[in-house]
mmCIF file of C-alpha atoms in Angstrom:
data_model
loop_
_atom_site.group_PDB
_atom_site.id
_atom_site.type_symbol
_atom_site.label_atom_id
_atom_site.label_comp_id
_atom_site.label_asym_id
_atom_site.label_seq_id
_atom_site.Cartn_x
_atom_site.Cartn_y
_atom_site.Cartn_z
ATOM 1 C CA UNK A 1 24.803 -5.110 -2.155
ATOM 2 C CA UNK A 2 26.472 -8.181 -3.448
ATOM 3 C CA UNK A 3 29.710 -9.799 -2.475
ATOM 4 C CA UNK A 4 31.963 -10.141 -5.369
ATOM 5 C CA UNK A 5 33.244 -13.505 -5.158
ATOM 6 C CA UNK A 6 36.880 -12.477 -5.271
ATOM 7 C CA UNK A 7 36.662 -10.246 -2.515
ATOM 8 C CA UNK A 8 36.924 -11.461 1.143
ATOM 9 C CA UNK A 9 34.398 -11.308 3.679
ATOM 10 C CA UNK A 10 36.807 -8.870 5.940
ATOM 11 C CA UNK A 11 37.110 -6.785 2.552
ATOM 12 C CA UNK A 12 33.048 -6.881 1.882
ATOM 13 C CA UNK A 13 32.346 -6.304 5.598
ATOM 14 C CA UNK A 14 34.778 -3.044 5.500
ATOM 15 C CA UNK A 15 33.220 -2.127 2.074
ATOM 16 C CA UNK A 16 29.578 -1.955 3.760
ATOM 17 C CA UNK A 17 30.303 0.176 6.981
ATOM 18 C CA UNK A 18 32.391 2.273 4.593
ATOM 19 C CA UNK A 19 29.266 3.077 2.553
ATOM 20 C CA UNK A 20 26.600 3.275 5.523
ATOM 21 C CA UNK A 21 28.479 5.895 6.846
ATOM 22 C CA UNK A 22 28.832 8.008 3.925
ATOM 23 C CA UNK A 23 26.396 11.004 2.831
ATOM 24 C CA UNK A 24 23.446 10.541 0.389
ATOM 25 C CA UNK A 25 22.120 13.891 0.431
ATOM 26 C CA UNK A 26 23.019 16.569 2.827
ATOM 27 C CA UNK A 27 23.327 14.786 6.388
ATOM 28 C CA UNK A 28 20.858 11.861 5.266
ATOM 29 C CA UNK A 29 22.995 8.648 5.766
ATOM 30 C CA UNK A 30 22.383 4.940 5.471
ATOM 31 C CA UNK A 31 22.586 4.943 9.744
ATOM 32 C CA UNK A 32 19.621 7.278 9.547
ATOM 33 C CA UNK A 33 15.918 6.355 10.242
ATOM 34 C CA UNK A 34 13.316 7.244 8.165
ATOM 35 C CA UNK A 35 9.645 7.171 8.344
ATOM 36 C CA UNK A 36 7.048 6.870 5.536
ATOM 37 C CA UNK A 37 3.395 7.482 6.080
ATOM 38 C CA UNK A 38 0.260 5.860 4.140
ATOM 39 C CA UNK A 39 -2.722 7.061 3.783
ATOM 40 C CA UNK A 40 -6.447 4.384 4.374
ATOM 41 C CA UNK A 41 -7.699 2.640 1.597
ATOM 42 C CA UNK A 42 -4.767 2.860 -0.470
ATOM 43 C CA UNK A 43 -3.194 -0.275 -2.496
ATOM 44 C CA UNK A 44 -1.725 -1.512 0.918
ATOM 45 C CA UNK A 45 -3.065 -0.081 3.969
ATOM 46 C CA UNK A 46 -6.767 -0.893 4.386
ATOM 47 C CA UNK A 47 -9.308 -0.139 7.483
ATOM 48 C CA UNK A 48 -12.861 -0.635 8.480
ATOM 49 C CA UNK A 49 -15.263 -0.877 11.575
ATOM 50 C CA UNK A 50 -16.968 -3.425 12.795
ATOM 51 C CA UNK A 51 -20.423 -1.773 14.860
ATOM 52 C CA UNK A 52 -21.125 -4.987 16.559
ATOM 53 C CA UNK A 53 -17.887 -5.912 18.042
ATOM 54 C CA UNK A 54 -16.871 -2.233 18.205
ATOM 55 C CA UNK A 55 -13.484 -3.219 16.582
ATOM 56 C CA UNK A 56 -11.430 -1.058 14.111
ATOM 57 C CA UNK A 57 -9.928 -3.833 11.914
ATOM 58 C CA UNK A 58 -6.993 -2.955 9.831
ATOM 59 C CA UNK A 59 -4.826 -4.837 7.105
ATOM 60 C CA UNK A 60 -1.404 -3.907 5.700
ATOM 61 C CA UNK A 61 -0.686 -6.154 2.495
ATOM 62 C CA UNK A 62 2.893 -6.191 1.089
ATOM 63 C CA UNK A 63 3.158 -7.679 -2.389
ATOM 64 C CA UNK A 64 4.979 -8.293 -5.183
ATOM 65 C CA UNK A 65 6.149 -4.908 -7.087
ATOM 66 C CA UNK A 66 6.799 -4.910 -10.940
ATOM 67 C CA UNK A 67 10.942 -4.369 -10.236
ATOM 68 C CA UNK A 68 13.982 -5.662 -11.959
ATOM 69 C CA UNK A 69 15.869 -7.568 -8.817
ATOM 70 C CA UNK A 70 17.769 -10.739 -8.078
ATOM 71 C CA UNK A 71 16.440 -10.108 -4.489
ATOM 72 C CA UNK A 72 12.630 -11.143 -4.063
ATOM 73 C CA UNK A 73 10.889 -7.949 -2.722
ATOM 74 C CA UNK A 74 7.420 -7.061 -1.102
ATOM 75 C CA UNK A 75 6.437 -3.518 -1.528
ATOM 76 C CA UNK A 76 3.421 -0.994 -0.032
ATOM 77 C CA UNK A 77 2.250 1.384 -3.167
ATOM 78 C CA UNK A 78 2.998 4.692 -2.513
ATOM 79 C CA UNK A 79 1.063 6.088 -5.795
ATOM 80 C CA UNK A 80 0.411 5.079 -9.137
ATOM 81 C CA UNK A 81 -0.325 7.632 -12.198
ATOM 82 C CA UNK A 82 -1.290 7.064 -15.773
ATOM 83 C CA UNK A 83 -1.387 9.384 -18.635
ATOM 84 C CA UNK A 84 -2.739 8.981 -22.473
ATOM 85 C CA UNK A 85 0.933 9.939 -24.749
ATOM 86 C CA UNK A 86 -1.229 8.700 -28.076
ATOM 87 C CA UNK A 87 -3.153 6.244 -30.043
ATOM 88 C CA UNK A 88 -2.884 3.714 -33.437
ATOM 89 C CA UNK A 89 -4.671 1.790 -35.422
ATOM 90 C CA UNK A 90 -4.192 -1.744 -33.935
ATOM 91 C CA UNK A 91 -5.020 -4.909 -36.982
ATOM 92 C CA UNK A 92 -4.215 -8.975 -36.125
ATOM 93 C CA UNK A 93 -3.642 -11.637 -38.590
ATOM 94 C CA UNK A 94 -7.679 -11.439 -39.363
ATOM 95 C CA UNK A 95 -7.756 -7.853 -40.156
ATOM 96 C CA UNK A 96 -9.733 -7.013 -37.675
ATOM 97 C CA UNK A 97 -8.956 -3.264 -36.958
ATOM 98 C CA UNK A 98 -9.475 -1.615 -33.663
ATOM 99 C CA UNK A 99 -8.028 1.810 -32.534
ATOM 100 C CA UNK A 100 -4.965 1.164 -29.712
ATOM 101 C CA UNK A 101 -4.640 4.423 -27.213
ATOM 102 C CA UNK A 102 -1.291 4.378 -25.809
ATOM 103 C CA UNK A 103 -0.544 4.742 -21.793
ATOM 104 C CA UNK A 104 2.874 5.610 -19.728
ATOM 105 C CA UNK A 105 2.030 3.987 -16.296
ATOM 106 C CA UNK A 106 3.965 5.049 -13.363
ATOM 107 C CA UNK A 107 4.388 3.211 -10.260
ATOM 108 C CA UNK A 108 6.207 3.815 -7.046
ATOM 109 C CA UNK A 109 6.775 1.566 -4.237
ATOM 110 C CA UNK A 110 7.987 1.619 -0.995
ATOM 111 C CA UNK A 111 9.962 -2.182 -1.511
ATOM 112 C CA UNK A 112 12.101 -4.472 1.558
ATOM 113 C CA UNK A 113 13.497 -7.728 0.951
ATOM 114 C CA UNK A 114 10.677 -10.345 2.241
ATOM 115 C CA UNK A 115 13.201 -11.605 5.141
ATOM 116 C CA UNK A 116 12.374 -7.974 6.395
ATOM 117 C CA UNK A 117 8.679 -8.714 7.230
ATOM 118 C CA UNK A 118 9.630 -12.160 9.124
ATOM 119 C CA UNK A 119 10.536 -10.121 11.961
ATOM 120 C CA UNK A 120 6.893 -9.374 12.545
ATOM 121 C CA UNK A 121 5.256 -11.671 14.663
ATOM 122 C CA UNK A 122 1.474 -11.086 13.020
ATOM 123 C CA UNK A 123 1.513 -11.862 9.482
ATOM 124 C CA UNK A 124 0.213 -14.136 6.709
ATOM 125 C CA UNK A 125 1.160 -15.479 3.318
ATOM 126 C CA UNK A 126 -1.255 -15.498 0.564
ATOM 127 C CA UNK A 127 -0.995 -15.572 -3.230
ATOM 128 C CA UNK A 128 2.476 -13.836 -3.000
ATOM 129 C CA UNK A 129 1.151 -11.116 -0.698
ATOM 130 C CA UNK A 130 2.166 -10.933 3.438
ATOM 131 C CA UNK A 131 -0.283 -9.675 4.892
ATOM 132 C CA UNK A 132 -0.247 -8.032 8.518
ATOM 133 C CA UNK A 133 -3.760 -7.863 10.324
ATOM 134 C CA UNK A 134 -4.791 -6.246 13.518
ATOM 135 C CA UNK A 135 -7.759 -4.886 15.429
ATOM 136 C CA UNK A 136 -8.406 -1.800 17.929
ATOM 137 C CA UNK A 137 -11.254 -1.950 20.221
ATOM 138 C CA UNK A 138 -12.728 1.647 20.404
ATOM 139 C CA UNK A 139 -16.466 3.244 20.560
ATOM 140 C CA UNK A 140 -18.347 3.896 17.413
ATOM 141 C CA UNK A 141 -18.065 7.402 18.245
ATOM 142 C CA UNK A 142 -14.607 8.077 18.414
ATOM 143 C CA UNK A 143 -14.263 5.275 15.681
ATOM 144 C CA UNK A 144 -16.202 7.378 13.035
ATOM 145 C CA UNK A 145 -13.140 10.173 13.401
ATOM 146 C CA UNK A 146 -10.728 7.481 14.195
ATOM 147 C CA UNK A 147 -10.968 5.908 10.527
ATOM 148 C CA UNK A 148 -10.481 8.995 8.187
ATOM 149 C CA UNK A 149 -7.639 10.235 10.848
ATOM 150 C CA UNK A 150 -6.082 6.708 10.760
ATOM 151 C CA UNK A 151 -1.948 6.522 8.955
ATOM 152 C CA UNK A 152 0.130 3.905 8.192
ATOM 153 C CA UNK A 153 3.989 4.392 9.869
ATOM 154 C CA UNK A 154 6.649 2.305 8.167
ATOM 155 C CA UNK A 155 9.723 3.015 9.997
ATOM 156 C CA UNK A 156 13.003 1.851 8.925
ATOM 157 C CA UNK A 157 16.927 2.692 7.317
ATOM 158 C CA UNK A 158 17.849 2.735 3.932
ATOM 159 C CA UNK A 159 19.466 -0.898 2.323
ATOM 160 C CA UNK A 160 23.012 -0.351 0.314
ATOM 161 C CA UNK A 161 20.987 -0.630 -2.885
ATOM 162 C CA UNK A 162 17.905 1.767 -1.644
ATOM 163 C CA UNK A 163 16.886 3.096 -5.508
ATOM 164 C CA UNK A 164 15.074 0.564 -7.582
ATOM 165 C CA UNK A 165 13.288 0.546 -11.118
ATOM 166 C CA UNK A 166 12.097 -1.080 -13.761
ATOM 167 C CA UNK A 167 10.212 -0.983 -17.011
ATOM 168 C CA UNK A 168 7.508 -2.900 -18.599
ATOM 169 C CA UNK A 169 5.455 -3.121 -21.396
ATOM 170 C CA UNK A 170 1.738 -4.415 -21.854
ATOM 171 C CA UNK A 171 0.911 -5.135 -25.610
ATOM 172 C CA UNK A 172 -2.386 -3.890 -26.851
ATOM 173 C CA UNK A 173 -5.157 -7.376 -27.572
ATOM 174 C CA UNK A 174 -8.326 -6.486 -29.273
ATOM 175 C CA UNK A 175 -10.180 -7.167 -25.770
ATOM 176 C CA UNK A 176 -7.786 -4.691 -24.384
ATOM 177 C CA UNK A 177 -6.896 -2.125 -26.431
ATOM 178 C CA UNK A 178 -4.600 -0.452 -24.602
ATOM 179 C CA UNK A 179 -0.997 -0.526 -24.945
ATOM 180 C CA UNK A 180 1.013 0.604 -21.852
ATOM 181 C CA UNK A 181 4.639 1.159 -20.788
ATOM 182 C CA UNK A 182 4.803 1.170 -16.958
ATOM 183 C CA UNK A 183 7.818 2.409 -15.118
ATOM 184 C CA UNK A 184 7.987 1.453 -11.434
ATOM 185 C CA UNK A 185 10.543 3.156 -8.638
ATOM 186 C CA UNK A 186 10.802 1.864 -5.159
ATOM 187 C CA UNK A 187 12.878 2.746 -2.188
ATOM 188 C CA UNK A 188 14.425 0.159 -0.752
ATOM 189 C CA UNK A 189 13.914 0.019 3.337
ATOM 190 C CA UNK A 190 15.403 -2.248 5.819
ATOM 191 C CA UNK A 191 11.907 -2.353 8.004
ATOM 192 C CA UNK A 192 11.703 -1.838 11.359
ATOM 193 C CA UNK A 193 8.670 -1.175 12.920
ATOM 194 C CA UNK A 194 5.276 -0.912 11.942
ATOM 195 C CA UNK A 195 3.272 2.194 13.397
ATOM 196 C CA UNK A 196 -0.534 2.589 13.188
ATOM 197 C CA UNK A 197 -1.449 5.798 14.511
ATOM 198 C CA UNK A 198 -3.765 8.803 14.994
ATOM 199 C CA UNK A 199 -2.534 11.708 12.675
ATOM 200 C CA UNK A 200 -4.053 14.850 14.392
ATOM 201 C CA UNK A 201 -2.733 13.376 17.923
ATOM 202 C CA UNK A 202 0.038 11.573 17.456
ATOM 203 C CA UNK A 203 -1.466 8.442 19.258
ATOM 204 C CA UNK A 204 -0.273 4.932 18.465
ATOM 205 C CA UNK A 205 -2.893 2.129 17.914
ATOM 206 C CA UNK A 206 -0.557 -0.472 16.890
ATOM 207 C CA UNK A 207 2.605 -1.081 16.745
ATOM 208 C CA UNK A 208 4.410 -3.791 15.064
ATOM 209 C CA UNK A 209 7.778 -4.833 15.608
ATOM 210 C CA UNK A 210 10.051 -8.523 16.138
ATOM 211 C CA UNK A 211 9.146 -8.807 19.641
ATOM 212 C CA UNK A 212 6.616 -10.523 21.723
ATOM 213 C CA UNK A 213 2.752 -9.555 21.250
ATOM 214 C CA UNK A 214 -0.109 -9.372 23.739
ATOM 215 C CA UNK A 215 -3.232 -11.698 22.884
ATOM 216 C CA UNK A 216 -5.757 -8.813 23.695
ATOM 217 C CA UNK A 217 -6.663 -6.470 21.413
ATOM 218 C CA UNK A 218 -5.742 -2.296 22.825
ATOM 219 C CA UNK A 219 -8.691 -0.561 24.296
ATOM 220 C CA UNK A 220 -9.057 2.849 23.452
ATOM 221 C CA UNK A 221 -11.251 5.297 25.467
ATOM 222 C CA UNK A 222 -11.607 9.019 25.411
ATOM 223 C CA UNK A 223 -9.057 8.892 28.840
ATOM 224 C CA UNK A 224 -6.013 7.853 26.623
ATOM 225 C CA UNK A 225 -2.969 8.819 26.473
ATOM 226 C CA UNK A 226 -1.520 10.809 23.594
ATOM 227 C CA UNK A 227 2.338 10.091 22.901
ATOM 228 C CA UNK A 228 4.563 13.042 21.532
ATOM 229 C CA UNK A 229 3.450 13.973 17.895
ATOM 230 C CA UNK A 230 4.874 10.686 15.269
ATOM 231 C CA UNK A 231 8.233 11.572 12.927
ATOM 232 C CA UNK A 232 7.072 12.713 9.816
ATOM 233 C CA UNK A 233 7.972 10.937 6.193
ATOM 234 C CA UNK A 234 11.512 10.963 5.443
ATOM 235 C CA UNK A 235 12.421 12.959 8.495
ATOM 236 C CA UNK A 236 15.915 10.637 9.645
ATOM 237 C CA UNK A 237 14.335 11.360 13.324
ATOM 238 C CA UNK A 238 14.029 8.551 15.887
ATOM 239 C CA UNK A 239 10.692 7.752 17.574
ATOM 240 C CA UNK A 240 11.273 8.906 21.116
ATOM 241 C CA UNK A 241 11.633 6.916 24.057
ATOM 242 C CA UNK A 242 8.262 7.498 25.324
ATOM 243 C CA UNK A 243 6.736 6.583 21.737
ATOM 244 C CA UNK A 244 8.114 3.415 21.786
ATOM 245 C CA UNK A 245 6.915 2.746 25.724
ATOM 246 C CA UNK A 246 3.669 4.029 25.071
ATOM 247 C CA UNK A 247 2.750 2.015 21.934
ATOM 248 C CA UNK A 248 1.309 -1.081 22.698
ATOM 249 C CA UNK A 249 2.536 -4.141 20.364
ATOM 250 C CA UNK A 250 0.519 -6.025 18.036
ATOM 251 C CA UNK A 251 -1.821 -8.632 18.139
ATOM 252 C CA UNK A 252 -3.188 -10.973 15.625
ATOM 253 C CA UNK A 253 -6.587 -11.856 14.609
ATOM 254 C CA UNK A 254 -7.019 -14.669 16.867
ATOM 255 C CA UNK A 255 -9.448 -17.841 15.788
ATOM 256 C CA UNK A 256 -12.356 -17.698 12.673
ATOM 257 C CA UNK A 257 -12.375 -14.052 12.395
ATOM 258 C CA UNK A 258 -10.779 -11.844 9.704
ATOM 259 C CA UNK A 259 -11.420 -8.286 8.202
ATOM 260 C CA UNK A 260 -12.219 -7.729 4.939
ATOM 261 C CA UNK A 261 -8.967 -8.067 2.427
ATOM 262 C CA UNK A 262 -8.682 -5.962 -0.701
ATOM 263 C CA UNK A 263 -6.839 -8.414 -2.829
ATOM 264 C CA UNK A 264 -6.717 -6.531 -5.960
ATOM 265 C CA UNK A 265 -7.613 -3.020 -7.062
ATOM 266 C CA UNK A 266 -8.027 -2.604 -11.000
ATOM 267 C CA UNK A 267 -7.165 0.438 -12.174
ATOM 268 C CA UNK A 268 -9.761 3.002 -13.753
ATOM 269 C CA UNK A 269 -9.040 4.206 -17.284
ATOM 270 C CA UNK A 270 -9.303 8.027 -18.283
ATOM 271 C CA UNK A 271 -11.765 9.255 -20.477
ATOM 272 C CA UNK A 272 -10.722 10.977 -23.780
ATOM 273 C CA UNK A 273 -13.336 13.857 -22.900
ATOM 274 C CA UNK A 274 -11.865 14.066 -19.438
ATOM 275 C CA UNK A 275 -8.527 14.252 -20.824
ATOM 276 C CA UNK A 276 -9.594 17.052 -22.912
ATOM 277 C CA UNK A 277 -11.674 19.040 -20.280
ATOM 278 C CA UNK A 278 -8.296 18.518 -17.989
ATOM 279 C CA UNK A 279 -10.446 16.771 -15.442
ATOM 280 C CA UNK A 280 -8.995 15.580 -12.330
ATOM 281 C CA UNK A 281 -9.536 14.831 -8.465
ATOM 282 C CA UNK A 282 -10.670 11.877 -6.594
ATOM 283 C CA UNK A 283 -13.777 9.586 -6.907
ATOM 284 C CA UNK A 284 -15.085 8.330 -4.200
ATOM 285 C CA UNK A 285 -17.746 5.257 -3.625
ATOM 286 C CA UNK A 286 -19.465 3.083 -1.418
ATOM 287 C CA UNK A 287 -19.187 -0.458 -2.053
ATOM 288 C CA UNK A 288 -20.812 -3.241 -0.843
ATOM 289 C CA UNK A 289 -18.598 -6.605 -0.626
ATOM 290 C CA UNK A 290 -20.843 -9.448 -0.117
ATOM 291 C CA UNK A 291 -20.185 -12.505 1.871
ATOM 292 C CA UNK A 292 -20.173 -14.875 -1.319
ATOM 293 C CA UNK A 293 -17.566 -13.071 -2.699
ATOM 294 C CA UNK A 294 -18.838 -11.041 -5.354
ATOM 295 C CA UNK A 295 -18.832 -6.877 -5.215
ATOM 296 C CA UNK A 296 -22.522 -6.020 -4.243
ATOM 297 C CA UNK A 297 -24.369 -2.341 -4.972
ATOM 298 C CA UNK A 298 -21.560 0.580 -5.370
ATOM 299 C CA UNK A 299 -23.310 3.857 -5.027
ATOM 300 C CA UNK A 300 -20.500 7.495 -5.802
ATOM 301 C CA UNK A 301 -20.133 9.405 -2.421
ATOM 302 C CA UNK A 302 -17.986 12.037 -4.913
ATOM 303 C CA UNK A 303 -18.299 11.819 -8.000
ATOM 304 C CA UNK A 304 -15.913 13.501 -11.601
ATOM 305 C CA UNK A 305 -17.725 14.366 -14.605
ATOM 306 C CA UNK A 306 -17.187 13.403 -18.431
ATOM 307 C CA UNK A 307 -16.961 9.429 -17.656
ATOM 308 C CA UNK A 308 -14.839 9.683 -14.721
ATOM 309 C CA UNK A 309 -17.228 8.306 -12.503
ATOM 310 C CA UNK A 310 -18.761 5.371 -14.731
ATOM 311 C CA UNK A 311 -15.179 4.461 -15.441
ATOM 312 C CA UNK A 312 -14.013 3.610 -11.708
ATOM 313 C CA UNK A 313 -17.564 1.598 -10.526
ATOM 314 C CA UNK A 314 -16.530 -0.675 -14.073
ATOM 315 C CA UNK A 315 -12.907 -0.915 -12.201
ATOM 316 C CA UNK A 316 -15.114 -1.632 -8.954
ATOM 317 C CA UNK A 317 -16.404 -3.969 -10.008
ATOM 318 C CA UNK A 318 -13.370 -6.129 -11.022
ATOM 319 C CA UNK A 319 -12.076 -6.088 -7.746
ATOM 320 C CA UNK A 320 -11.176 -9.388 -6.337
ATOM 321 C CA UNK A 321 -11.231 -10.169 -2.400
ATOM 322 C CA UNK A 322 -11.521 -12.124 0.532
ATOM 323 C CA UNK A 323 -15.137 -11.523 2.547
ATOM 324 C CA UNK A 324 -14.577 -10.508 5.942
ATOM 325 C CA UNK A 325 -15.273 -13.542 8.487
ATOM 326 C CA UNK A 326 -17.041 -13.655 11.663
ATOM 327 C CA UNK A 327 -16.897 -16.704 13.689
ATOM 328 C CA UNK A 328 -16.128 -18.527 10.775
ATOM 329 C CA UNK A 329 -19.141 -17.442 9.107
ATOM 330 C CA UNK A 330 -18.597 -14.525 5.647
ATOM 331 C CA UNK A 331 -20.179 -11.483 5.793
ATOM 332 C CA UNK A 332 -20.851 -8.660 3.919
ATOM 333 C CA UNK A 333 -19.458 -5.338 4.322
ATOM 334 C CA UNK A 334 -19.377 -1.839 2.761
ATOM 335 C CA UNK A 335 -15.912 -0.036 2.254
ATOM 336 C CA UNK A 336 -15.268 3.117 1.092
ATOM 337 C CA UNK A 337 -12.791 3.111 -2.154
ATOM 338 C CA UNK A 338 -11.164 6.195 -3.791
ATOM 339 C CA UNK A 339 -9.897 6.553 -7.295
ATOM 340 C CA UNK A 340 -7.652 9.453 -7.488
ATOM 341 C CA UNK A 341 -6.688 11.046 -11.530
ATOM 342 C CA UNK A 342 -4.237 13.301 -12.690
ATOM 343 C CA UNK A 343 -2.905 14.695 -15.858
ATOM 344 C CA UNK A 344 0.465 15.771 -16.665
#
């Protein structure tokens, strides 16, 4: 919320705790906390294991949504849909003629101001993106359950303005012949803290927050404890007393070494046929990041039919990141990245 320039700061002041303590929806307030989980390997919450230093590396990258604000926002992608609405015969000033399919993209975000993410001791900038890193020391064989079971936790209160959107279009080129209209929603959150957890336990790996962090990674053993099960999304409930003395506080990455970091995902188109055969689900694959930078072999764990498949190792392959880093040396990893499609 602004302050109009003919209004005092008494007035403005008065104007905020006025609205803050009115009702959204039911009993759901501005005062209220609210918690919004993420699930691995989506745009923003990424997580892999390291077998030699027995270390569960995780990154959470906030970055720069497509949204219509004079505030500069970060934002974690909740989901992101795309459906075919039709198609056109596409000509430039050479009369070369190409047929143009026609896309509604739909993006929504979970968006804070980036002042928000200051608070957290462990983060970095890069290429508009902050990027929080951490590690968990744990045994391979709790790790291989650990990583599927692993959630994301942003917990925070609504900010005055907490609905935002926008609308963009991409014009169709003959390299690209798609033209696309993509609407983006975000929910604006005053963070707070930062949970990485177990979801079938409730246990908290990490936890970030604006205070002082420990230098040693946590160690987790089959003897640990388990906290009181975590608030789910949008719930308005508090983490207890005992969640918050029980997580342990985040620590950075410390010296040369650095997990793997998804800089961007390209998104897979759909197929006509798969259109037409109302194909959906999730692809899943196996790719190999090598330490020069390039994607490596990418071999489908789960596969779609009718082009489904083919269509996200091309996206695959356009992904851009940083190698993960070893005592200063690159190395090469495989990650696990799923495509999800839907039709409406």
């Amino acid at each position: 919320m602004i302050k109009d320039e003919f209004e005092s700061t008494e007035a403005f002041n008065a104007r905020i705790a006025k609205l803050r303590s009115g009702k959204l929806t039911g009993s759901l307030t501005y005062n209220d906390q609210l918690a919004f989980n993420f699930l691995p390997h989506s745009d923003g919450f990424e997580i892999s294991y390291d077998a030699d230093a027995k270390e569960l590396n995780f990154t959470v990258s906030w970055e720069r949504p497509r949204l219509d604000t004079d505030f500069t926002f970060l934002a974690l992608t909740w989901s992101d849909e795309s459906r075919k609405v039709g198609s056109y015969v596409g000509q430039n000033a050479f009369n070369s003629k190409v047929p143009v399919s026609v896309y509604n993209n739909f993006d929504f975000y979970l968006a804070t101001e980036e002042w928000c993410l200051k608070n957290f001791l462990n983060f970095s900038n890069y290429i508009g993106k902050r990027i929080i890193a951490g590690r968990i020391q744990i045994p391979a064989n709790l790790a291989r359950s650990a990583k599927p079971n692993a959630r994301l936790l942003v917990v925070g209160r609504l900010a005055p303005k907490f609905i935002l959107s926008s609308i963009h279009r991409s014009a169709a080129t003959l390299d690209y012949p798609r033209d696309e209209i993509t609407t983006s929603f975000g929910i604006n959150l005053i963070v707070e803290e930062i949970w990485v957890y177990d979801f079938p336990t409730g246990r908290v790996w990490k936890k970030f927050a604006g205070v002082s962090a420990p230098t040693n990674p946590v160690s987790i053993d089959a003897g640990s404890p388990v906290v009181s099960p975590v608030v789910s999304p949008s719930s308005g409930v508090s983490p207890s007393s005992k969640e918050r003395s029980t997580a342990e506080s985040a620590s950075p990455i410390q010296g040369e070494n650095q997990a793997l970091r998804i800089l961007s995902k390209p998104r897979p188109g759909y197929t006509d046929t798969a259109r037409r055969a109302n194909i959906r689900g999730t692809v899943v694959l196996e790719v190999t990041f090598l330490a020069s930078g390039r994607v490596g072999s990418i071999v489908p764990i789960r596969a779609l039919t009718h082009g489904l498949t083919e269509q996200t190792i091309a996206a695959a392959r356009r992904v851009s990141f940083e190698p993960a880093i070893i005592n200063g040396v690159p190395q090469t990893v495989k990650r696990e990245l799923s495509y999800h499609f839907s039709i409406y």
